[in-house]
Amino acid sequence: MSDEEEFGIGVGGPMVVEVKGRSRTPGSSRSPRRHHNDSDEYSEDDGWSASEDNESDDDSVVPTHRSQRMSQRSPRKNGRSKIDMTPPDKKLKVAEKKVVRFTENGKVDKVITELTKCLALNRILHGAGHWKLARCHANLAEAYLDLKSYAVQAEYHTENAKSIMLNSVTSYTTDQEKADIYDVLFKIYYIQGRALAALKKYNEADQMLAKTEKVIGELNKLSCVDDNQLDDYEIKLTQATARLQWKQKKFALASSQYDKLLKLMEDRYGDDSILLIPVYQECGKISFDL
């Protein structure tokens, strides 16, 4: 099929367009002036443009068959397909910014898509055995668990992350980089423990959360990790432990963990923080089981 047939243009003679009593051929029409669009969120310095992000934030717009076909065509210049020469490190920064933006806007599926891009780009940049690739697996696992409640996918990606960390030589040059590596280990064990608890693999979940506690102990030795960060780690672990013990019907132990959790959160956020509300609700539910 020729280009004319594909776009619905007749073949065999020049097309005549009637406009307000006048006729003209398409060749005589003027090209419309392009309007400058200042609404893009990221500048060209960030490597982002409106044409790069084919997925609009507005899910209400349903693309037609023709628009889908046109969007799949590579832009052409001088009769040749344009090749995207953006370096992968810049693409990674763009994807990371989109993760933040889509998370704030509640675009769950797009968050997963961009995190998957981050995973592929990190593999290109750092290789298959780098701790930053393990961090991407952990971030993707966290998104699956927290945003979509997909425990199986979360366990899968944390297992991949754990395999990378255990089977590769991880080196660091500063205390901050060491803290970043321990942060990845914390997230791996913490997310995997929660995922295993959701899958009712309680003994394995206990083991993962015990490893999480050991990682917090190592983070506590680093001067670059402040008290607020340590409190955040402790709050996450305590809440995960309390919920796990609740699922195991160890109600007395769970109640003790919830008391500890409330104390930690009050010290961290204040007595009147709205973050305490869901914890109080869980405490109320567990009180009926005691």
mmCIF file of C-alpha atoms in Angstrom:
data_model
loop_
_atom_site.group_PDB
_atom_site.id
_atom_site.type_symbol
_atom_site.label_atom_id
_atom_site.label_comp_id
_atom_site.label_asym_id
_atom_site.label_seq_id
_atom_site.Cartn_x
_atom_site.Cartn_y
_atom_site.Cartn_z
ATOM 1 C CA MET A 1 0.000 0.000 0.000
ATOM 2 C CA SER A 2 1.353 3.425 -0.940
ATOM 3 C CA ASP A 3 1.525 6.365 1.456
ATOM 4 C CA GLU A 4 -1.385 7.992 -0.364
ATOM 5 C CA GLU A 5 -3.617 4.957 0.109
ATOM 6 C CA GLU A 6 -2.597 4.586 3.758
ATOM 7 C CA PHE A 7 -3.676 8.114 4.649
ATOM 8 C CA GLY A 8 -6.859 7.962 2.570
ATOM 9 C CA ILE A 9 -5.660 10.185 -0.300
ATOM 10 C CA GLY A 10 -7.009 9.312 -3.744
ATOM 11 C CA VAL A 11 -4.662 8.155 -6.488
ATOM 12 C CA GLY A 12 -4.784 9.169 -10.125
ATOM 13 C CA GLY A 13 -4.831 12.945 -10.111
ATOM 14 C CA PRO A 14 -4.298 16.038 -7.977
ATOM 15 C CA MET A 15 -6.624 16.432 -5.053
ATOM 16 C CA VAL A 16 -8.750 19.589 -5.110
ATOM 17 C CA VAL A 17 -9.919 21.092 -1.844
ATOM 18 C CA GLU A 18 -12.873 23.484 -1.833
ATOM 19 C CA VAL A 19 -12.428 26.308 0.704
ATOM 20 C CA LYS A 20 -15.085 29.071 0.787
ATOM 21 C CA GLY A 21 -15.696 29.045 -2.926
ATOM 22 C CA ARG A 22 -12.036 28.814 -3.867
ATOM 23 C CA SER A 23 -10.138 25.755 -4.989
ATOM 24 C CA ARG A 24 -6.525 25.052 -4.414
ATOM 25 C CA THR A 25 -4.156 22.139 -4.489
ATOM 26 C CA PRO A 26 -2.417 20.928 -1.344
ATOM 27 C CA GLY A 27 0.907 22.196 -2.626
ATOM 28 C CA SER A 28 -0.265 25.793 -2.463
ATOM 29 C CA SER A 29 -1.223 25.710 1.209
ATOM 30 C CA ARG A 30 1.042 27.282 3.723
ATOM 31 C CA SER A 31 2.506 25.340 6.576
ATOM 32 C CA PRO A 32 0.966 26.372 9.904
ATOM 33 C CA ARG A 33 3.207 28.288 12.227
ATOM 34 C CA ARG A 34 4.413 26.204 15.124
ATOM 35 C CA HIS A 35 3.531 27.500 18.545
ATOM 36 C CA HIS A 36 6.049 27.355 21.331
ATOM 37 C CA ASN A 37 4.894 25.168 24.216
ATOM 38 C CA ASP A 38 6.113 26.159 27.657
ATOM 39 C CA SER A 39 4.056 23.575 29.521
ATOM 40 C CA ASP A 40 6.652 20.775 29.539
ATOM 41 C CA GLU A 41 7.636 19.891 33.057
ATOM 42 C CA TYR A 42 11.238 19.101 32.261
ATOM 43 C CA SER A 43 13.594 21.209 30.222
ATOM 44 C CA GLU A 44 15.644 19.962 27.319
ATOM 45 C CA ASP A 45 18.663 20.040 29.614
ATOM 46 C CA ASP A 46 17.073 17.169 31.513
ATOM 47 C CA GLY A 47 16.763 15.194 28.291
ATOM 48 C CA TRP A 48 12.965 15.230 28.287
ATOM 49 C CA SER A 49 10.624 16.476 25.629
ATOM 50 C CA ALA A 50 6.944 16.116 24.947
ATOM 51 C CA SER A 51 7.615 13.756 22.050
ATOM 52 C CA GLU A 52 9.723 11.467 24.253
ATOM 53 C CA ASP A 53 6.952 10.744 26.713
ATOM 54 C CA ASN A 54 4.369 9.017 24.521
ATOM 55 C CA GLU A 55 2.223 8.234 27.550
ATOM 56 C CA SER A 56 0.162 11.273 28.481
ATOM 57 C CA ASP A 57 -0.716 11.921 32.097
ATOM 58 C CA ASP A 58 -4.356 12.233 31.017
ATOM 59 C CA ASP A 59 -5.702 8.692 30.837
ATOM 60 C CA SER A 60 -9.053 9.954 29.574
ATOM 61 C CA VAL A 61 -7.680 10.535 26.062
ATOM 62 C CA VAL A 62 -8.247 7.413 23.981
ATOM 63 C CA PRO A 63 -5.873 7.245 20.993
ATOM 64 C CA THR A 64 -7.354 6.375 17.611
ATOM 65 C CA HIS A 65 -5.959 3.694 15.336
ATOM 66 C CA ARG A 66 -4.443 6.341 13.087
ATOM 67 C CA SER A 67 -2.838 8.262 15.953
ATOM 68 C CA GLN A 68 -1.330 5.049 17.297
ATOM 69 C CA ARG A 69 0.101 4.266 13.862
ATOM 70 C CA MET A 70 1.532 7.760 13.536
ATOM 71 C CA SER A 71 3.076 7.696 17.039
ATOM 72 C CA GLN A 72 4.926 4.494 16.199
ATOM 73 C CA ARG A 73 6.624 6.075 13.202
ATOM 74 C CA SER A 74 10.158 7.285 13.757
ATOM 75 C CA PRO A 75 10.548 11.010 13.122
ATOM 76 C CA ARG A 76 12.366 11.659 9.882
ATOM 77 C CA LYS A 77 14.883 14.263 8.868
ATOM 78 C CA ASN A 78 16.117 14.600 5.288
ATOM 79 C CA GLY A 79 14.358 11.351 4.440
ATOM 80 C CA ARG A 80 16.148 9.359 7.139
ATOM 81 C CA SER A 81 14.900 7.956 10.415
ATOM 82 C CA LYS A 82 16.017 9.956 13.414
ATOM 83 C CA ILE A 83 18.100 7.950 15.885
ATOM 84 C CA ASP A 84 17.793 8.690 19.585
ATOM 85 C CA MET A 85 21.356 9.330 20.751
ATOM 86 C CA THR A 86 20.454 10.269 24.333
ATOM 87 C CA PRO A 87 23.009 8.687 26.695
ATOM 88 C CA PRO A 88 21.585 6.060 29.070
ATOM 89 C CA ASP A 89 22.613 8.053 32.152
ATOM 90 C CA LYS A 90 20.410 10.958 31.048
ATOM 91 C CA LYS A 91 17.568 8.583 30.232
ATOM 92 C CA LEU A 92 17.924 7.152 33.723
ATOM 93 C CA LYS A 93 17.561 10.598 35.297
ATOM 94 C CA VAL A 94 14.437 11.218 33.222
ATOM 95 C CA ALA A 95 12.929 7.876 34.259
ATOM 96 C CA GLU A 96 13.680 8.551 37.935
ATOM 97 C CA LYS A 97 11.954 11.943 37.722
ATOM 98 C CA LYS A 98 8.938 10.325 36.100
ATOM 99 C CA VAL A 99 8.757 7.779 38.917
ATOM 100 C CA VAL A 100 8.429 10.634 41.406
ATOM 101 C CA ARG A 101 5.913 12.508 39.263
ATOM 102 C CA PHE A 102 3.708 9.491 38.559
ATOM 103 C CA THR A 103 3.832 8.415 42.207
ATOM 104 C CA GLU A 104 2.609 11.831 43.319
ATOM 105 C CA ASN A 105 -0.191 11.689 40.726
ATOM 106 C CA GLY A 106 -1.224 8.139 41.623
ATOM 107 C CA LYS A 107 -0.302 6.698 38.212
ATOM 108 C CA VAL A 108 0.516 3.240 39.537
ATOM 109 C CA ASP A 109 1.028 1.395 36.251
ATOM 110 C CA LYS A 110 3.244 4.171 34.919
ATOM 111 C CA VAL A 111 5.336 4.034 38.076
ATOM 112 C CA ILE A 112 5.934 0.338 37.419
ATOM 113 C CA THR A 113 6.807 1.066 33.784
ATOM 114 C CA GLU A 114 9.375 3.721 34.671
ATOM 115 C CA LEU A 115 10.922 1.574 37.407
ATOM 116 C CA THR A 116 11.301 -1.198 34.839
ATOM 117 C CA LYS A 117 13.107 1.275 32.582
ATOM 118 C CA CYS A 118 15.373 2.215 35.486
ATOM 119 C CA LEU A 119 16.172 -1.461 35.926
ATOM 120 C CA ALA A 120 17.189 -1.885 32.282
ATOM 121 C CA LEU A 121 19.200 1.345 32.188
ATOM 122 C CA ASN A 122 21.068 0.506 35.391
ATOM 123 C CA ARG A 123 22.008 -2.857 33.926
ATOM 124 C CA ILE A 124 23.438 -1.042 30.887
ATOM 125 C CA LEU A 125 25.313 1.511 32.985
ATOM 126 C CA HIS A 126 26.635 -0.639 35.824
ATOM 127 C CA GLY A 127 26.438 -4.258 34.705
ATOM 128 C CA ALA A 128 24.551 -7.260 36.031
ATOM 129 C CA GLY A 129 26.427 -7.531 39.332
ATOM 130 C CA HIS A 130 26.315 -3.992 40.719
ATOM 131 C CA TRP A 131 24.558 -3.033 43.945
ATOM 132 C CA LYS A 132 22.717 -0.225 42.159
ATOM 133 C CA LEU A 133 21.000 -2.834 39.997
ATOM 134 C CA ALA A 134 20.006 -4.636 43.198
ATOM 135 C CA ARG A 135 18.564 -1.348 44.448
ATOM 136 C CA CYS A 136 16.428 -1.100 41.310
ATOM 137 C CA HIS A 137 15.073 -4.597 41.905
ATOM 138 C CA ALA A 138 14.270 -3.618 45.498
ATOM 139 C CA ASN A 139 12.522 -0.413 44.384
ATOM 140 C CA LEU A 140 10.451 -2.349 41.869
ATOM 141 C CA ALA A 141 9.581 -4.940 44.510
ATOM 142 C CA GLU A 142 8.487 -2.185 46.887
ATOM 143 C CA ALA A 143 6.238 -0.664 44.215
ATOM 144 C CA TYR A 144 4.630 -4.021 43.441
ATOM 145 C CA LEU A 145 3.956 -4.656 47.124
ATOM 146 C CA ASP A 146 2.870 -1.188 48.278
ATOM 147 C CA LEU A 147 1.084 0.077 45.164
ATOM 148 C CA LYS A 148 -0.456 -3.100 43.747
ATOM 149 C CA SER A 149 -0.265 -5.630 46.622
ATOM 150 C CA TYR A 150 1.526 -8.109 44.343
ATOM 151 C CA ALA A 151 3.439 -10.159 46.900
ATOM 152 C CA VAL A 152 4.664 -12.775 44.406
ATOM 153 C CA GLN A 153 6.286 -10.173 42.160
ATOM 154 C CA ALA A 154 7.752 -8.437 45.202
ATOM 155 C CA GLU A 155 9.325 -11.658 46.432
ATOM 156 C CA TYR A 156 10.695 -12.377 42.953
ATOM 157 C CA HIS A 157 12.469 -9.033 42.629
ATOM 158 C CA THR A 158 13.814 -9.048 46.185
ATOM 159 C CA GLU A 159 15.213 -12.508 45.558
ATOM 160 C CA ASN A 160 16.961 -11.192 42.438
ATOM 161 C CA ALA A 161 18.292 -8.240 44.412
ATOM 162 C CA LYS A 162 19.530 -10.489 47.201
ATOM 163 C CA SER A 163 21.265 -12.752 44.693
ATOM 164 C CA ILE A 164 23.109 -9.774 43.207
ATOM 165 C CA MET A 165 24.257 -8.546 46.619
ATOM 166 C CA LEU A 166 25.401 -11.970 47.807
ATOM 167 C CA ASN A 167 27.108 -13.148 44.616
ATOM 168 C CA SER A 168 29.020 -10.007 43.679
ATOM 169 C CA VAL A 169 31.944 -8.153 45.201
ATOM 170 C CA THR A 170 30.522 -4.909 46.582
ATOM 171 C CA SER A 171 33.100 -2.198 47.168
ATOM 172 C CA TYR A 172 32.753 1.301 48.585
ATOM 173 C CA THR A 173 35.052 4.265 49.051
ATOM 174 C CA THR A 174 33.159 6.429 51.567
ATOM 175 C CA ASP A 175 30.952 5.923 54.600
ATOM 176 C CA GLN A 176 28.036 7.413 52.688
ATOM 177 C CA GLU A 177 28.378 4.829 49.931
ATOM 178 C CA LYS A 178 28.587 2.132 52.598
ATOM 179 C CA ALA A 179 25.388 3.518 54.123
ATOM 180 C CA ASP A 180 23.716 3.428 50.695
ATOM 181 C CA ILE A 181 24.642 -0.239 50.326
ATOM 182 C CA TYR A 182 23.266 -1.070 53.771
ATOM 183 C CA ASP A 183 20.119 0.857 52.874
ATOM 184 C CA VAL A 184 19.668 -1.456 49.886
ATOM 185 C CA LEU A 185 20.130 -4.498 52.120
ATOM 186 C CA PHE A 186 17.573 -3.115 54.560
ATOM 187 C CA LYS A 187 15.027 -2.602 51.801
ATOM 188 C CA ILE A 188 15.628 -6.082 50.362
ATOM 189 C CA TYR A 189 15.114 -7.911 53.663
ATOM 190 C CA TYR A 190 12.301 -5.610 54.792
ATOM 191 C CA ILE A 191 10.274 -5.924 51.574
ATOM 192 C CA GLN A 192 10.927 -9.641 51.255
ATOM 193 C CA GLY A 193 9.867 -10.205 54.853
ATOM 194 C CA ARG A 194 6.592 -8.387 54.266
ATOM 195 C CA ALA A 195 6.002 -10.200 50.970
ATOM 196 C CA LEU A 196 6.604 -13.585 52.588
ATOM 197 C CA ALA A 197 4.217 -12.669 55.398
ATOM 198 C CA ALA A 198 1.554 -11.801 52.818
ATOM 199 C CA LEU A 199 2.148 -15.210 51.225
ATOM 200 C CA LYS A 200 1.777 -16.849 54.676
ATOM 201 C CA LYS A 201 5.386 -18.044 54.707
ATOM 202 C CA TYR A 202 5.757 -16.934 58.278
ATOM 203 C CA ASN A 203 8.984 -18.700 59.258
ATOM 204 C CA GLU A 204 10.838 -17.307 56.248
ATOM 205 C CA ALA A 205 9.374 -13.874 56.949
ATOM 206 C CA ASP A 206 10.720 -14.058 60.513
ATOM 207 C CA GLN A 207 14.192 -14.803 59.165
ATOM 208 C CA MET A 208 14.131 -11.856 56.772
ATOM 209 C CA LEU A 209 13.018 -9.407 59.459
ATOM 210 C CA ALA A 210 15.740 -10.715 61.783
ATOM 211 C CA LYS A 211 18.291 -9.898 59.071
ATOM 212 C CA THR A 212 16.724 -6.462 58.747
ATOM 213 C CA GLU A 213 17.404 -5.843 62.434
ATOM 214 C CA LYS A 214 21.071 -6.757 61.956
ATOM 215 C CA VAL A 215 21.357 -4.274 59.090
ATOM 216 C CA ILE A 216 19.985 -1.515 61.333
ATOM 217 C CA GLY A 217 22.716 -2.392 63.819
ATOM 218 C CA GLU A 218 25.353 -1.873 61.120
ATOM 219 C CA LEU A 219 23.779 1.420 60.043
ATOM 220 C CA ASN A 220 23.879 2.591 63.643
ATOM 221 C CA LYS A 221 27.687 2.367 63.542
ATOM 222 C CA LEU A 222 27.980 4.888 60.692
ATOM 223 C CA SER A 223 28.347 8.546 61.599
ATOM 224 C CA CYS A 224 26.740 9.683 58.335
ATOM 225 C CA VAL A 225 23.402 8.116 59.323
ATOM 226 C CA ASP A 226 21.510 10.487 61.611
ATOM 227 C CA ASP A 227 19.052 9.653 64.384
ATOM 228 C CA ASN A 228 15.972 10.433 62.287
ATOM 229 C CA GLN A 229 17.037 7.946 59.626
ATOM 230 C CA LEU A 230 17.649 5.294 62.256
ATOM 231 C CA ASP A 231 14.233 6.002 63.774
ATOM 232 C CA ASP A 232 12.613 5.568 60.354
ATOM 233 C CA TYR A 233 14.324 2.201 59.902
ATOM 234 C CA GLU A 234 13.249 1.125 63.382
ATOM 235 C CA ILE A 235 9.637 2.215 62.815
ATOM 236 C CA LYS A 236 9.374 0.220 59.585
ATOM 237 C CA LEU A 237 10.848 -2.901 61.163
ATOM 238 C CA THR A 238 8.695 -2.678 64.292
ATOM 239 C CA GLN A 239 5.497 -2.254 62.296
ATOM 240 C CA ALA A 240 6.350 -5.173 60.004
ATOM 241 C CA THR A 241 7.167 -7.346 63.028
ATOM 242 C CA ALA A 242 3.927 -6.406 64.806
ATOM 243 C CA ARG A 243 1.830 -7.250 61.757
ATOM 244 C CA LEU A 244 3.649 -10.536 61.233
ATOM 245 C CA GLN A 245 3.070 -11.599 64.838
ATOM 246 C CA TRP A 246 -0.569 -10.597 64.521
ATOM 247 C CA LYS A 247 -0.944 -12.851 61.465
ATOM 248 C CA GLN A 248 0.719 -15.661 63.406
ATOM 249 C CA LYS A 249 -1.883 -15.099 66.158
ATOM 250 C CA LYS A 250 0.816 -14.226 68.659
ATOM 251 C CA PHE A 251 -1.398 -11.497 70.033
ATOM 252 C CA ALA A 252 0.526 -10.715 73.215
ATOM 253 C CA LEU A 253 3.798 -10.269 71.320
ATOM 254 C CA ALA A 254 2.055 -8.255 68.637
ATOM 255 C CA SER A 255 0.491 -5.955 71.240
ATOM 256 C CA SER A 256 3.908 -5.349 72.774
ATOM 257 C CA GLN A 257 5.336 -4.467 69.363
ATOM 258 C CA TYR A 258 2.475 -2.055 68.701
ATOM 259 C CA ASP A 259 3.166 -0.305 72.012
ATOM 260 C CA LYS A 260 6.799 0.048 70.971
ATOM 261 C CA LEU A 261 5.721 1.313 67.547
ATOM 262 C CA LEU A 262 3.479 4.003 69.047
ATOM 263 C CA LYS A 263 6.292 5.201 71.297
ATOM 264 C CA LEU A 264 8.734 5.392 68.377
ATOM 265 C CA MET A 265 6.272 7.269 66.175
ATOM 266 C CA GLU A 266 5.296 9.711 68.919
ATOM 267 C CA ASP A 267 8.951 10.541 69.512
ATOM 268 C CA ARG A 268 9.589 10.884 65.784
ATOM 269 C CA TYR A 269 6.469 12.712 64.574
ATOM 270 C CA GLY A 270 4.744 14.055 67.686
ATOM 271 C CA ASP A 271 1.705 12.980 69.690
ATOM 272 C CA ASP A 272 -0.805 14.626 67.334
ATOM 273 C CA SER A 273 0.577 13.328 64.020
ATOM 274 C CA ILE A 274 -1.979 11.898 61.600
ATOM 275 C CA LEU A 275 0.484 9.077 60.931
ATOM 276 C CA LEU A 276 -0.536 7.628 64.294
ATOM 277 C CA ILE A 277 -4.170 7.135 63.257
ATOM 278 C CA PRO A 278 -3.785 3.839 61.315
ATOM 279 C CA VAL A 279 -1.574 2.469 64.093
ATOM 280 C CA TYR A 280 -4.222 3.246 66.713
ATOM 281 C CA GLN A 281 -6.802 1.563 64.484
ATOM 282 C CA GLU A 282 -4.694 -1.586 64.268
ATOM 283 C CA CYS A 283 -4.172 -1.517 68.035
ATOM 284 C CA GLY A 284 -7.929 -1.332 68.486
ATOM 285 C CA LYS A 285 -8.463 -4.367 66.275
ATOM 286 C CA ILE A 286 -5.837 -6.461 68.003
ATOM 287 C CA SER A 287 -7.295 -5.653 71.434
ATOM 288 C CA PHE A 288 -10.365 -7.718 70.512
ATOM 289 C CA ASP A 289 -8.157 -10.745 69.859
ATOM 290 C CA LEU A 290 -6.367 -10.652 73.208
#
